[in-house]
Short mmCIF file of C-alpha atoms in Angstrom, two decimals:
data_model
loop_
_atom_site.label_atom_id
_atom_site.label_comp_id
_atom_site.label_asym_id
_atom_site.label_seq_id
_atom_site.Cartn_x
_atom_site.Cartn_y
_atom_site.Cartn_z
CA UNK M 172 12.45 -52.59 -70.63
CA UNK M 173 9.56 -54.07 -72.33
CA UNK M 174 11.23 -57.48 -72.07
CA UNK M 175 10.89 -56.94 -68.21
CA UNK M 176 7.39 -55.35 -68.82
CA UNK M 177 6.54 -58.74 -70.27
CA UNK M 178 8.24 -61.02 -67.76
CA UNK M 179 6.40 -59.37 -64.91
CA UNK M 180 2.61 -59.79 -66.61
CA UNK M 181 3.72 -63.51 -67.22
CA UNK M 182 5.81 -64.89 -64.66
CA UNK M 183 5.23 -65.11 -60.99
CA UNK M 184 7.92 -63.38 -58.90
CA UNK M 185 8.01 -66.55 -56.56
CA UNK M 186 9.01 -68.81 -60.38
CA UNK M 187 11.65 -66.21 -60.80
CA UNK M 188 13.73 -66.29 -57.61
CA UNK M 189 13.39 -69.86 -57.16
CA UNK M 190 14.48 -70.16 -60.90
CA UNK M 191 17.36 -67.37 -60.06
CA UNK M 192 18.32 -69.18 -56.78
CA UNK M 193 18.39 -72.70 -58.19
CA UNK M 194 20.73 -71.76 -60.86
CA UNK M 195 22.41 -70.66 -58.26
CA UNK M 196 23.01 -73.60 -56.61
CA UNK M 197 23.74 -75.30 -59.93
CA UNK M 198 26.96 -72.61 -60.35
CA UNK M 199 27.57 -73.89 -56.73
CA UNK M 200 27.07 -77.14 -57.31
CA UNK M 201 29.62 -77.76 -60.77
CA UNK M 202 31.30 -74.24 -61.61
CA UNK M 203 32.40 -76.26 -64.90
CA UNK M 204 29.21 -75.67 -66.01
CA UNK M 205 29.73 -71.95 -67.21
CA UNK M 206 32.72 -70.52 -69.07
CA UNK M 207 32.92 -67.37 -67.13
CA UNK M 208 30.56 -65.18 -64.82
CA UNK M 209 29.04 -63.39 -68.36
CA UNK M 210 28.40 -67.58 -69.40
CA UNK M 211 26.35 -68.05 -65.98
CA UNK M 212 24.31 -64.86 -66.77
CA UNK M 213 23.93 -65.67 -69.74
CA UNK M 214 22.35 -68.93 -68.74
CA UNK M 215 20.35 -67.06 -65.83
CA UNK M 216 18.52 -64.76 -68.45
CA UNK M 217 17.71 -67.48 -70.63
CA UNK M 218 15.91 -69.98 -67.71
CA UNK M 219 14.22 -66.51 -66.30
CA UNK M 220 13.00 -65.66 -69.89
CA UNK M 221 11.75 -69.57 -70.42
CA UNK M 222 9.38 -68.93 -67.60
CA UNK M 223 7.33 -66.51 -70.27
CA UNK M 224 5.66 -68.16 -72.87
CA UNK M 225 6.00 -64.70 -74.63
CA UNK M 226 9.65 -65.53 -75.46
CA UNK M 227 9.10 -67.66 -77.30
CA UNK M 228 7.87 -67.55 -81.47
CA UNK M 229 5.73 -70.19 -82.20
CA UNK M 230 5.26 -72.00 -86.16
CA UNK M 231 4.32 -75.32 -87.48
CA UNK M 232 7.11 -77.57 -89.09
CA UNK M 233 7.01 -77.92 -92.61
CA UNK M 234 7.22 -81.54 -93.17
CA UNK M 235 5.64 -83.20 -90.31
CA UNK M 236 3.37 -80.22 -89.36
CA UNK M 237 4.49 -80.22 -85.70
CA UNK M 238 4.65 -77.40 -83.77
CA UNK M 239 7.95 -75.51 -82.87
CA UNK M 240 9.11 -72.92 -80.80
CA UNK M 241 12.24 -71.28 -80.52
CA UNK M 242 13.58 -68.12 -78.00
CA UNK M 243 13.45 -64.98 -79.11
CA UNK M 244 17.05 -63.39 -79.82
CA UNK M 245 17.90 -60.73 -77.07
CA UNK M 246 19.70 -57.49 -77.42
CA UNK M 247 23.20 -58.10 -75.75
CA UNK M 248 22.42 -54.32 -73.93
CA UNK M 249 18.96 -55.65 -72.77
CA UNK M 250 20.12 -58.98 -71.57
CA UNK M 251 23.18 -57.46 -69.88
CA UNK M 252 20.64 -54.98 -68.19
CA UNK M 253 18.35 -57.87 -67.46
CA UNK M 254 20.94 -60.12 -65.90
CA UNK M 255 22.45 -57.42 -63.40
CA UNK M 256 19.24 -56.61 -62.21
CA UNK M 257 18.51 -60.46 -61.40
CA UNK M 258 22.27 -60.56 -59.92
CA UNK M 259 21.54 -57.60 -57.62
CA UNK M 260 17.64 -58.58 -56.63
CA UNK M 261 18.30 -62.49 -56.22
CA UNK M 262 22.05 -63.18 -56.66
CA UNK M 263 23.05 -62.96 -52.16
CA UNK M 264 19.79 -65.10 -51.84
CA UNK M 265 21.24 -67.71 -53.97
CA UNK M 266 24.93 -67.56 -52.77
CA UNK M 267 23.30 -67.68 -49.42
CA UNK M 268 21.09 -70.73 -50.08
CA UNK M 269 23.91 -72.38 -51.82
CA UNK M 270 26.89 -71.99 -48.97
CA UNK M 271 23.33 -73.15 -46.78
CA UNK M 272 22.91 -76.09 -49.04
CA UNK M 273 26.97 -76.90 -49.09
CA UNK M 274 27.36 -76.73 -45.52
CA UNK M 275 24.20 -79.31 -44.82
CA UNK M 276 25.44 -81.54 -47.12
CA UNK M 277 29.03 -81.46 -45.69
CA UNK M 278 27.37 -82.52 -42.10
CA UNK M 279 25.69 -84.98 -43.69
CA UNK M 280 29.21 -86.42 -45.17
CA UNK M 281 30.20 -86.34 -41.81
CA UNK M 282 27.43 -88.25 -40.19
CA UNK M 283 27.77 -90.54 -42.58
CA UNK M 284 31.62 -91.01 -41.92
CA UNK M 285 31.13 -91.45 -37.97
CA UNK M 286 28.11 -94.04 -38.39
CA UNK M 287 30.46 -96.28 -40.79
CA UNK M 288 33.38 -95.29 -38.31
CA UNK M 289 31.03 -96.74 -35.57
CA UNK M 290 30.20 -99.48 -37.34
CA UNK M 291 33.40 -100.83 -38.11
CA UNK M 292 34.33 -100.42 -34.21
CA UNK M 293 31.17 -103.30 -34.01
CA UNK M 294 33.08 -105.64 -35.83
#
């Protein structure tokens, strides 16, 4: 709870559903990408949580005195709790957007196929 506590003071609710509805699209786009459905929400906790600076634990490198940052390790409860909640707020959005998104794209493909169909005819 105080992960979401934190997300909420640091992260805009507009970053979060774009961020929840692009990844989305990127399931949509190459389902390859993720193992499984717990892989994908996985994935979806981890860009959601990258929006807060606060996930993150900051030190200097010990050689070249850079900075570093690394995410802070969930508890597989909280991020399980975490991802269903962005599943059931933003997940019909983003199937929505994405069959939206696939069907432009597939009248686009056929535009595309009628102009070189045309075009050919010229010849």
């Amino acid at each position: 709870m105080k992960e979401l506590v934190r997300l909420a003071d640091t992260a805009s609710g507009r970053d979060v559903a774009v961020t929840v509805i692009a990844m989305y699209l990127l399931q949509d786009y190459d389902p390859r990408l993720f193992k499984n459905e717990m892989g994908f929400r996985t994935q979806l906790v981890r860009r959601v949580r990258s929006l807060s600076g606060t996930s993150f634990s900051h030190w200097s490198g010990a050689s070249d005195g850079r900075d570093r940052r690394a995410m802070k390790e969930l508890e597989p409860k909280t991020a399980e709790y975490l991802s269903s909640l962005l599943v059931r707020l933003f997940g019909p959005a983003g199937v929505r957007v994405a069959q939206l998104e696939r069907r432009e794209e597939e009248e686009q493909r056929k535009e595309r196929l009628a102009y070189y169909a045309a075009l050919g005819e010229v010849k």
